[in-house]
mmCIF file of C-alpha atoms in Angstrom:
data_model
loop_
_atom_site.group_PDB
_atom_site.id
_atom_site.type_symbol
_atom_site.label_atom_id
_atom_site.label_comp_id
_atom_site.label_asym_id
_atom_site.label_seq_id
_atom_site.Cartn_x
_atom_site.Cartn_y
_atom_site.Cartn_z
ATOM 1 C CA MET A 1 -5.252 -21.463 -1.649
ATOM 2 C CA ALA A 2 -6.400 -17.729 -0.364
ATOM 3 C CA VAL A 3 -3.643 -14.613 0.566
ATOM 4 C CA VAL A 4 -4.009 -13.676 3.511
ATOM 5 C CA PHE A 5 -1.532 -10.946 3.586
ATOM 6 C CA GLU A 6 1.365 -9.707 0.843
ATOM 7 C CA ARG A 7 3.102 -6.742 0.459
ATOM 8 C CA PRO A 8 0.108 -4.126 -1.507
ATOM 9 C CA HIS A 9 1.165 -3.930 -5.368
ATOM 10 C CA ALA A 10 0.727 0.490 -4.767
ATOM 11 C CA LEU A 11 4.086 0.052 -2.556
ATOM 12 C CA THR A 12 6.880 -0.635 -4.795
ATOM 13 C CA ASP A 13 9.109 -3.428 -3.995
ATOM 14 C CA VAL A 14 12.063 -1.908 -3.306
ATOM 15 C CA PRO A 15 13.796 -2.254 0.809
ATOM 16 C CA MET A 16 12.754 1.078 2.814
ATOM 17 C CA HIS A 17 15.600 3.281 3.605
ATOM 18 C CA TYR A 18 13.581 3.905 7.559
ATOM 19 C CA CYS A 19 14.938 3.158 10.673
ATOM 20 C CA PRO A 20 14.124 -0.823 12.047
ATOM 21 C CA GLY A 21 11.157 -0.510 13.966
ATOM 22 C CA CYS A 22 10.113 2.780 11.962
ATOM 23 C CA GLY A 23 6.137 3.475 12.013
ATOM 24 C CA HIS A 24 6.161 4.668 8.299
ATOM 25 C CA GLY A 25 7.100 1.449 7.070
ATOM 26 C CA ILE A 26 3.496 0.483 8.836
ATOM 27 C CA ILE A 27 1.586 3.635 7.900
ATOM 28 C CA HIS A 28 3.306 3.289 4.393
ATOM 29 C CA ARG A 29 1.950 0.131 3.959
ATOM 30 C CA LEU A 30 -1.856 1.032 5.296
ATOM 31 C CA VAL A 31 -1.877 3.647 2.494
ATOM 32 C CA ALA A 32 -0.584 1.456 -0.402
ATOM 33 C CA GLU A 33 -3.616 -0.808 0.721
ATOM 34 C CA ALA A 34 -6.283 1.579 1.047
ATOM 35 C CA ILE A 35 -5.343 2.812 -3.409
ATOM 36 C CA ASP A 36 -5.315 -1.201 -3.463
ATOM 37 C CA SER A 37 -8.494 -1.819 -1.807
ATOM 38 C CA LEU A 38 -10.380 1.429 -4.144
ATOM 39 C CA GLY A 39 -8.332 0.589 -7.050
ATOM 40 C CA ILE A 40 -7.292 3.918 -7.979
ATOM 41 C CA GLU A 41 -3.466 2.707 -8.214
ATOM 42 C CA GLY A 42 -3.922 4.471 -11.744
ATOM 43 C CA LYS A 43 -4.863 7.707 -10.608
ATOM 44 C CA THR A 44 -3.570 8.958 -7.308
ATOM 45 C CA ILE A 45 -1.216 11.272 -6.959
ATOM 46 C CA GLY A 46 0.791 11.483 -3.771
ATOM 47 C CA VAL A 47 2.512 14.925 -2.396
ATOM 48 C CA ALA A 48 5.865 14.022 -0.534
ATOM 49 C CA SER A 49 7.242 16.281 2.458
ATOM 50 C CA VAL A 50 10.427 17.515 4.052
ATOM 51 C CA GLY A 51 11.942 15.168 6.929
ATOM 52 C CA CYS A 52 12.598 11.117 6.655
ATOM 53 C CA SER A 53 9.121 10.712 4.239
ATOM 54 C CA VAL A 54 10.354 12.102 2.027
ATOM 55 C CA PHE A 55 11.071 9.276 -0.320
ATOM 56 C CA SER A 56 7.760 8.605 0.043
ATOM 57 C CA TYR A 57 7.718 9.843 -3.240
ATOM 58 C CA ASN A 58 10.199 5.688 -4.336
ATOM 59 C CA TYR A 59 8.257 4.014 -2.077
ATOM 60 C CA PHE A 60 4.473 4.184 -3.185
ATOM 61 C CA ASN A 61 3.661 2.953 -6.929
ATOM 62 C CA THR A 62 1.515 6.050 -8.388
ATOM 63 C CA ASP A 63 3.026 9.448 -8.872
ATOM 64 C CA MET A 64 4.815 11.277 -7.359
ATOM 65 C CA VAL A 65 5.387 15.592 -6.707
ATOM 66 C CA GLN A 66 7.909 16.884 -4.215
ATOM 67 C CA ALA A 67 6.852 19.647 -1.952
ATOM 68 C CA ALA A 68 8.961 22.270 -0.462
ATOM 69 C CA HIS A 69 9.353 22.214 2.995
ATOM 70 C CA GLY A 70 5.606 22.157 4.565
ATOM 71 C CA ARG A 71 3.918 24.034 1.461
ATOM 72 C CA ALA A 72 2.368 19.955 0.525
ATOM 73 C CA PRO A 73 -1.008 20.996 0.876
ATOM 74 C CA ALA A 74 -0.378 23.634 -0.927
ATOM 75 C CA VAL A 75 1.132 21.827 -3.805
ATOM 76 C CA ALA A 76 -1.731 18.926 -3.699
ATOM 77 C CA THR A 77 -4.141 22.291 -4.354
ATOM 78 C CA GLY A 78 -2.534 22.806 -7.564
ATOM 79 C CA VAL A 79 -2.683 19.329 -8.253
ATOM 80 C CA LYS A 80 -6.082 18.578 -7.550
ATOM 81 C CA ARG A 81 -7.759 22.020 -8.714
ATOM 82 C CA ALA A 82 -5.196 20.738 -11.995
ATOM 83 C CA ASN A 83 -7.045 17.128 -12.148
ATOM 84 C CA PRO A 84 -9.907 17.019 -10.331
ATOM 85 C CA GLU A 85 -10.516 13.221 -11.170
ATOM 86 C CA ASN A 86 -7.905 12.316 -9.939
ATOM 87 C CA VAL A 87 -7.349 11.300 -6.767
ATOM 88 C CA VAL A 88 -4.621 13.465 -4.503
ATOM 89 C CA PHE A 89 -2.810 12.656 -1.171
ATOM 90 C CA THR A 90 -0.153 14.512 0.966
ATOM 91 C CA TYR A 91 2.193 12.142 3.283
ATOM 92 C CA GLN A 92 3.775 14.616 6.050
ATOM 93 C CA GLY A 93 5.352 14.575 9.292
ATOM 94 C CA ASP A 94 4.760 16.353 12.311
ATOM 95 C CA GLY A 95 7.893 18.725 11.664
ATOM 96 C CA ASP A 96 6.921 19.237 8.129
ATOM 97 C CA LEU A 97 2.699 19.573 8.844
ATOM 98 C CA ALA A 98 2.726 21.423 11.658
ATOM 99 C CA ALA A 99 5.490 23.825 12.177
ATOM 100 C CA ILE A 100 6.778 25.255 8.598
ATOM 101 C CA GLY A 101 3.649 24.149 7.193
ATOM 102 C CA THR A 102 1.013 25.338 9.456
ATOM 103 C CA ALA A 103 -0.509 27.526 7.197
ATOM 104 C CA GLU A 104 -0.580 25.695 4.124
ATOM 105 C CA THR A 105 -2.628 23.461 6.484
ATOM 106 C CA VAL A 106 -4.502 25.220 8.288
ATOM 107 C CA HIS A 107 -6.150 27.282 5.149
ATOM 108 C CA ALA A 108 -6.258 23.835 2.943
ATOM 109 C CA ALA A 109 -8.381 22.853 5.068
ATOM 110 C CA ALA A 110 -10.266 26.466 5.456
ATOM 111 C CA ARG A 111 -10.880 26.230 1.740
ATOM 112 C CA GLY A 112 -12.637 23.023 2.164
ATOM 113 C CA GLU A 113 -9.726 21.089 -0.547
ATOM 114 C CA ASN A 114 -10.765 18.064 -1.890
ATOM 115 C CA ILE A 115 -7.117 16.663 -0.787
ATOM 116 C CA THR A 116 -6.829 14.239 1.500
ATOM 117 C CA ILE A 117 -3.692 14.395 3.815
ATOM 118 C CA ILE A 118 -1.433 11.845 5.880
ATOM 119 C CA PHE A 119 -0.041 13.561 8.891
ATOM 120 C CA VAL A 120 2.750 11.303 11.274
ATOM 121 C CA ASN A 121 2.696 12.177 14.446
ATOM 122 C CA ASN A 122 5.445 10.749 16.528
ATOM 123 C CA ALA A 123 6.612 13.822 18.405
ATOM 124 C CA ILE A 124 10.161 14.957 17.514
ATOM 125 C CA TYR A 125 12.124 15.654 14.072
ATOM 126 C CA GLY A 126 13.466 12.478 12.585
ATOM 127 C CA MET A 127 15.450 13.416 9.603
ATOM 128 C CA THR A 128 17.343 15.970 10.894
ATOM 129 C CA GLY A 129 18.714 13.831 14.580
ATOM 130 C CA GLY A 130 15.963 13.779 16.887
ATOM 131 C CA GLN A 131 15.278 17.953 17.682
ATOM 132 C CA MET A 132 11.972 18.846 19.741
ATOM 133 C CA ALA A 133 9.243 19.434 17.344
ATOM 134 C CA PRO A 134 6.111 21.528 17.632
ATOM 135 C CA THR A 135 4.035 18.323 18.800
ATOM 136 C CA SER A 136 6.578 16.726 21.635
ATOM 137 C CA LEU A 137 5.360 16.197 24.534
ATOM 138 C CA PRO A 138 5.781 18.448 27.691
ATOM 139 C CA GLY A 139 8.497 17.054 30.108
ATOM 140 C CA GLN A 140 9.818 15.158 26.626
ATOM 141 C CA ILE A 141 13.699 14.759 26.170
ATOM 142 C CA THR A 142 15.035 15.760 23.079
ATOM 143 C CA GLN A 143 18.280 16.805 21.436
ATOM 144 C CA THR A 144 16.942 20.235 21.740
ATOM 145 C CA SER A 145 15.440 20.216 24.642
ATOM 146 C CA PRO A 146 17.988 18.043 26.857
ATOM 147 C CA TYR A 147 15.948 19.046 30.631
ATOM 148 C CA GLY A 148 12.508 18.016 29.423
ATOM 149 C CA ARG A 149 10.166 20.163 26.971
ATOM 150 C CA ASP A 150 9.817 23.590 28.926
ATOM 151 C CA VAL A 151 6.528 24.956 28.593
ATOM 152 C CA ASN A 152 7.050 28.111 30.169
ATOM 153 C CA THR A 153 9.598 29.250 27.503
ATOM 154 C CA VAL A 154 8.267 26.979 24.477
ATOM 155 C CA GLY A 155 4.700 26.792 25.172
ATOM 156 C CA TYR A 156 2.456 23.809 24.712
ATOM 157 C CA PRO A 157 2.485 20.987 21.978
ATOM 158 C CA VAL A 158 0.374 21.577 18.563
ATOM 159 C CA LYS A 159 -2.941 19.220 18.427
ATOM 160 C CA VAL A 160 -3.310 19.342 15.048
ATOM 161 C CA SER A 161 -6.385 17.420 14.558
ATOM 162 C CA GLU A 162 -8.551 19.278 17.431
ATOM 163 C CA MET A 163 -7.351 22.351 15.478
ATOM 164 C CA LEU A 164 -8.257 20.946 12.332
ATOM 165 C CA SER A 165 -11.550 20.325 13.696
ATOM 166 C CA GLN A 166 -13.334 23.273 14.237
ATOM 167 C CA LEU A 167 -12.643 24.787 10.601
ATOM 168 C CA ASP A 168 -16.056 24.075 8.654
ATOM 169 C CA GLY A 169 -13.920 22.955 5.629
ATOM 170 C CA ALA A 170 -12.631 19.912 7.302
ATOM 171 C CA ALA A 171 -14.710 17.024 6.146
ATOM 172 C CA TYR A 172 -13.339 14.397 7.945
ATOM 173 C CA ILE A 173 -10.442 14.210 11.292
ATOM 174 C CA GLU A 174 -9.654 11.227 12.856
ATOM 175 C CA ARG A 175 -6.588 10.288 14.862
ATOM 176 C CA VAL A 176 -5.401 6.754 14.807
ATOM 177 C CA ALA A 177 -2.250 4.939 16.376
ATOM 178 C CA ILE A 178 -0.141 2.027 15.200
ATOM 179 C CA ASN A 179 0.936 0.663 18.243
ATOM 180 C CA ASN A 180 -0.597 -2.408 18.576
ATOM 181 C CA THR A 181 -3.039 -4.489 15.360
ATOM 182 C CA LYS A 182 -5.504 -3.530 16.584
ATOM 183 C CA ASN A 183 -4.910 0.118 16.045
ATOM 184 C CA ILE A 184 -3.251 -0.642 13.188
ATOM 185 C CA ARG A 185 -6.851 -2.211 11.669
ATOM 186 C CA ALA A 186 -8.006 0.694 12.890
ATOM 187 C CA ALA A 187 -5.559 3.212 11.276
ATOM 188 C CA ALA A 188 -6.122 1.118 7.888
ATOM 189 C CA LYS A 189 -9.879 1.866 7.994
ATOM 190 C CA ALA A 190 -9.590 5.334 9.016
ATOM 191 C CA ILE A 191 -6.838 6.284 5.466
ATOM 192 C CA LYS A 192 -9.425 3.871 3.615
ATOM 193 C CA LYS A 193 -12.629 6.164 4.651
ATOM 194 C CA ALA A 194 -10.257 9.298 3.969
ATOM 195 C CA PHE A 195 -9.596 8.168 0.392
ATOM 196 C CA THR A 196 -12.932 7.417 -0.428
ATOM 197 C CA TYR A 197 -14.639 10.808 1.230
ATOM 198 C CA GLN A 198 -12.316 12.341 -1.636
ATOM 199 C CA THR A 199 -13.644 9.667 -4.820
ATOM 200 C CA GLU A 200 -16.936 10.627 -3.827
ATOM 201 C CA GLY A 201 -15.688 14.439 -3.988
ATOM 202 C CA LYS A 202 -16.409 15.535 0.071
ATOM 203 C CA GLY A 203 -13.647 17.353 1.045
ATOM 204 C CA PHE A 204 -10.836 17.966 3.517
ATOM 205 C CA THR A 205 -9.476 14.928 4.805
ATOM 206 C CA LEU A 206 -7.024 14.709 7.309
ATOM 207 C CA ILE A 207 -5.850 11.207 8.948
ATOM 208 C CA GLU A 208 -3.414 12.138 12.224
ATOM 209 C CA VAL A 209 -1.101 8.634 13.229
ATOM 210 C CA VAL A 210 -0.197 8.765 15.896
ATOM 211 C CA SER A 211 3.839 6.373 14.909
ATOM 212 C CA THR A 212 7.345 6.180 17.079
ATOM 213 C CA CYS A 213 10.706 7.408 16.442
ATOM 214 C CA PRO A 214 12.469 4.359 18.264
ATOM 215 C CA THR A 215 16.126 5.629 17.391
ATOM 216 C CA ASN A 216 15.341 9.630 18.052
ATOM 217 C CA TRP A 217 13.433 8.597 21.436
ATOM 218 C CA GLY A 218 16.246 6.636 22.442
ATOM 219 C CA LEU A 219 14.595 3.217 22.382
ATOM 220 C CA THR A 220 13.937 -0.150 20.672
ATOM 221 C CA PRO A 221 11.343 -1.034 18.842
ATOM 222 C CA GLU A 222 8.933 -2.612 21.141
ATOM 223 C CA LYS A 223 9.811 -0.121 23.938
ATOM 224 C CA ALA A 224 9.178 3.072 21.725
ATOM 225 C CA MET A 225 5.328 1.022 20.984
ATOM 226 C CA GLY A 226 4.786 1.266 24.737
ATOM 227 C CA TRP A 227 5.942 4.662 25.401
ATOM 228 C CA LEU A 228 3.902 5.155 22.300
ATOM 229 C CA GLU A 229 0.757 4.286 24.580
ATOM 230 C CA GLU A 230 1.570 4.951 27.692
ATOM 231 C CA ASN A 231 3.150 9.029 26.859
ATOM 232 C CA MET A 232 1.341 10.025 23.318
ATOM 233 C CA LEU A 233 -1.598 8.606 23.644
ATOM 234 C CA PRO A 234 -3.036 10.171 26.936
ATOM 235 C CA TYR A 235 -2.071 13.848 25.588
ATOM 236 C CA TYR A 236 -3.629 12.489 21.496
ATOM 237 C CA PRO A 237 -6.328 11.052 22.252
ATOM 238 C CA LEU A 238 -7.432 8.801 19.306
ATOM 239 C CA GLY A 239 -11.233 9.111 17.791
ATOM 240 C CA VAL A 240 -12.910 10.940 15.066
ATOM 241 C CA TYR A 241 -12.388 14.543 15.790
ATOM 242 C CA LYS A 242 -15.255 15.713 12.742
ATOM 243 C CA ASP A 243 -17.253 13.112 10.358
ATOM 244 C CA LYS A 244 -19.387 15.806 8.439
ATOM 245 C CA TYR A 245 -21.068 12.939 6.604
ATOM 246 C CA ALA A 246 -21.246 10.416 9.910
ATOM 247 C CA ASP A 247 -25.301 10.773 9.515
ATOM 248 C CA LYS A 248 -25.557 10.362 6.401
ATOM 249 C CA ASN A 249 -23.378 6.798 5.868
ATOM 250 C CA MET B 1 -2.705 -25.423 6.033
ATOM 251 C CA VAL B 2 -0.987 -21.980 7.145
ATOM 252 C CA LYS B 3 1.485 -21.561 4.598
ATOM 253 C CA ILE B 4 4.430 -18.269 6.187
ATOM 254 C CA SER B 5 6.867 -17.317 4.635
ATOM 255 C CA PHE B 6 9.655 -15.072 5.086
ATOM 256 C CA ARG B 7 11.362 -12.480 2.623
ATOM 257 C CA THR B 8 14.477 -12.764 5.561
ATOM 258 C CA ASP B 9 16.772 -10.199 2.962
ATOM 259 C CA ARG B 10 14.292 -7.384 3.573
ATOM 260 C CA CYS B 11 14.226 -7.553 7.459
ATOM 261 C CA LYS B 12 15.628 -5.548 10.037
ATOM 262 C CA GLY B 13 15.024 -7.468 13.145
ATOM 263 C CA CYS B 14 13.078 -5.253 14.853
ATOM 264 C CA GLY B 15 11.888 -8.031 16.525
ATOM 265 C CA LEU B 16 8.493 -6.309 16.547
ATOM 266 C CA CYS B 17 6.199 -9.123 14.540
ATOM 267 C CA VAL B 18 7.665 -11.196 17.821
ATOM 268 C CA THR B 19 5.664 -8.957 20.475
ATOM 269 C CA ALA B 20 2.839 -9.118 18.171
ATOM 270 C CA CYS B 21 2.407 -12.830 17.415
ATOM 271 C CA PRO B 22 -0.851 -14.019 19.608
ATOM 272 C CA LYS B 23 0.724 -17.652 20.218
ATOM 273 C CA LYS B 24 4.455 -16.419 20.627
ATOM 274 C CA LEU B 25 6.191 -18.688 17.753
ATOM 275 C CA LEU B 26 8.207 -16.027 16.306
ATOM 276 C CA ALA B 27 11.835 -15.239 16.947
ATOM 277 C CA MET B 28 15.233 -13.384 15.856
ATOM 278 C CA ASP B 29 16.735 -16.547 14.281
ATOM 279 C CA SER B 30 20.521 -15.600 15.842
ATOM 280 C CA GLU B 31 22.183 -18.123 14.339
ATOM 281 C CA LYS B 32 21.708 -16.526 11.151
ATOM 282 C CA ILE B 33 23.065 -12.515 9.713
ATOM 283 C CA ASN B 34 21.435 -11.279 6.449
ATOM 284 C CA ALA B 35 22.546 -9.161 3.998
ATOM 285 C CA GLN B 36 21.884 -5.927 5.967
ATOM 286 C CA GLY B 37 23.921 -6.747 9.483
ATOM 287 C CA HIS B 38 19.997 -8.058 10.977
ATOM 288 C CA HIS B 39 19.072 -11.186 12.268
ATOM 289 C CA PRO B 40 16.552 -12.015 10.506
ATOM 290 C CA ALA B 41 12.547 -12.796 12.288
ATOM 291 C CA THR B 42 11.884 -16.498 11.652
ATOM 292 C CA ILE B 43 8.720 -19.311 12.774
ATOM 293 C CA THR B 44 9.811 -21.559 15.499
ATOM 294 C CA ASP B 45 6.737 -24.031 15.136
ATOM 295 C CA ALA B 46 5.179 -23.747 11.766
ATOM 296 C CA SER B 47 2.560 -26.081 12.306
ATOM 297 C CA ALA B 48 1.527 -24.144 15.337
ATOM 298 C CA CYS B 49 0.963 -20.695 12.887
ATOM 299 C CA VAL B 50 -2.892 -20.047 13.004
ATOM 300 C CA GLY B 51 -2.522 -17.436 10.336
ATOM 301 C CA CYS B 52 -3.895 -14.122 11.502
ATOM 302 C CA ALA B 53 -1.166 -12.227 10.336
ATOM 303 C CA SER B 54 -0.997 -10.120 13.727
ATOM 304 C CA CYS B 55 3.281 -10.454 12.806
ATOM 305 C CA ALA B 56 2.524 -9.026 9.407
ATOM 306 C CA LEU B 57 0.045 -6.624 9.669
ATOM 307 C CA ILE B 58 2.590 -4.589 11.967
ATOM 308 C CA CYS B 59 5.738 -5.210 10.156
ATOM 309 C CA PRO B 60 7.074 -2.296 8.837
ATOM 310 C CA ASP B 61 9.089 -3.724 6.403
ATOM 311 C CA CYS B 62 6.521 -5.906 4.437
ATOM 312 C CA VAL B 63 8.721 -9.145 5.518
ATOM 313 C CA ILE B 64 5.914 -11.883 6.105
ATOM 314 C CA THR B 65 3.255 -13.148 3.263
ATOM 315 C CA ILE B 66 0.877 -15.828 4.313
ATOM 316 C CA ILE B 67 -1.347 -17.956 2.659
ATOM 317 C CA LYS B 68 -3.795 -19.965 3.744
ATOM 318 C CA GLU B 69 -4.254 -23.394 1.591
#
């Protein structure tokens, strides 16, 4: 008898509060699978962000800290420097990381902190009800851009992976997506690699996961996956943006 | 033999598993309503399942477990 698929141990056995079809559930599982496969559950410390994913502290079977809005990389820096033997990750959405937390994120990368950031980009503020985020696409209709995002007045989306890959302190930056099983498998591989780099002391790692928000996009979960592929992936191309150790693997 | 099981009380009825199944074996069970008020996912022909785990991979709520015997 061989188990092909079951719930990873690093996820607590409680129902998640996320909406039906939300990408957070899939990404939580991928992180938990990476923790399981590396056998680091007992020494991993997570930092939760503000937004829908704040409740990740209830779902990861690891020690968790709740940071102020956007400050998860700063809190993770402290946790990691005080406990260098532990594996430290943050789990942040785009409203948290790319808006109020931009400074903390950029400087954590610039310092080359040996932490892993799981950055979930769904191009909208989820928990507060679907407002325009820094990552909302040009022309995207949200609660606060009812005529579509006008780049002449509110500017262009922030491409976090491209931006951080320019910093010498960053060791590994990859953008992945969860719109189909092929991309989910690739995302799992990237997240595991980021954690592996951290255990090897290789420095700052960030995985940007392009995800969905069916509720605030006003789409069914199935159609949201299609919208992601048609609209988000052309603007946020998938791939490895930086891998300092690509030649040495 | 592949054994696929659903934790129906956790299913939110999003239907992503239905779209992911390459053999189109999954469906939402319109006869049943779970404790959360959703029609849970079910398999129409368990004997035809090859155990590829695509459904489990895309399920956001870890509803599906797959065991090969």
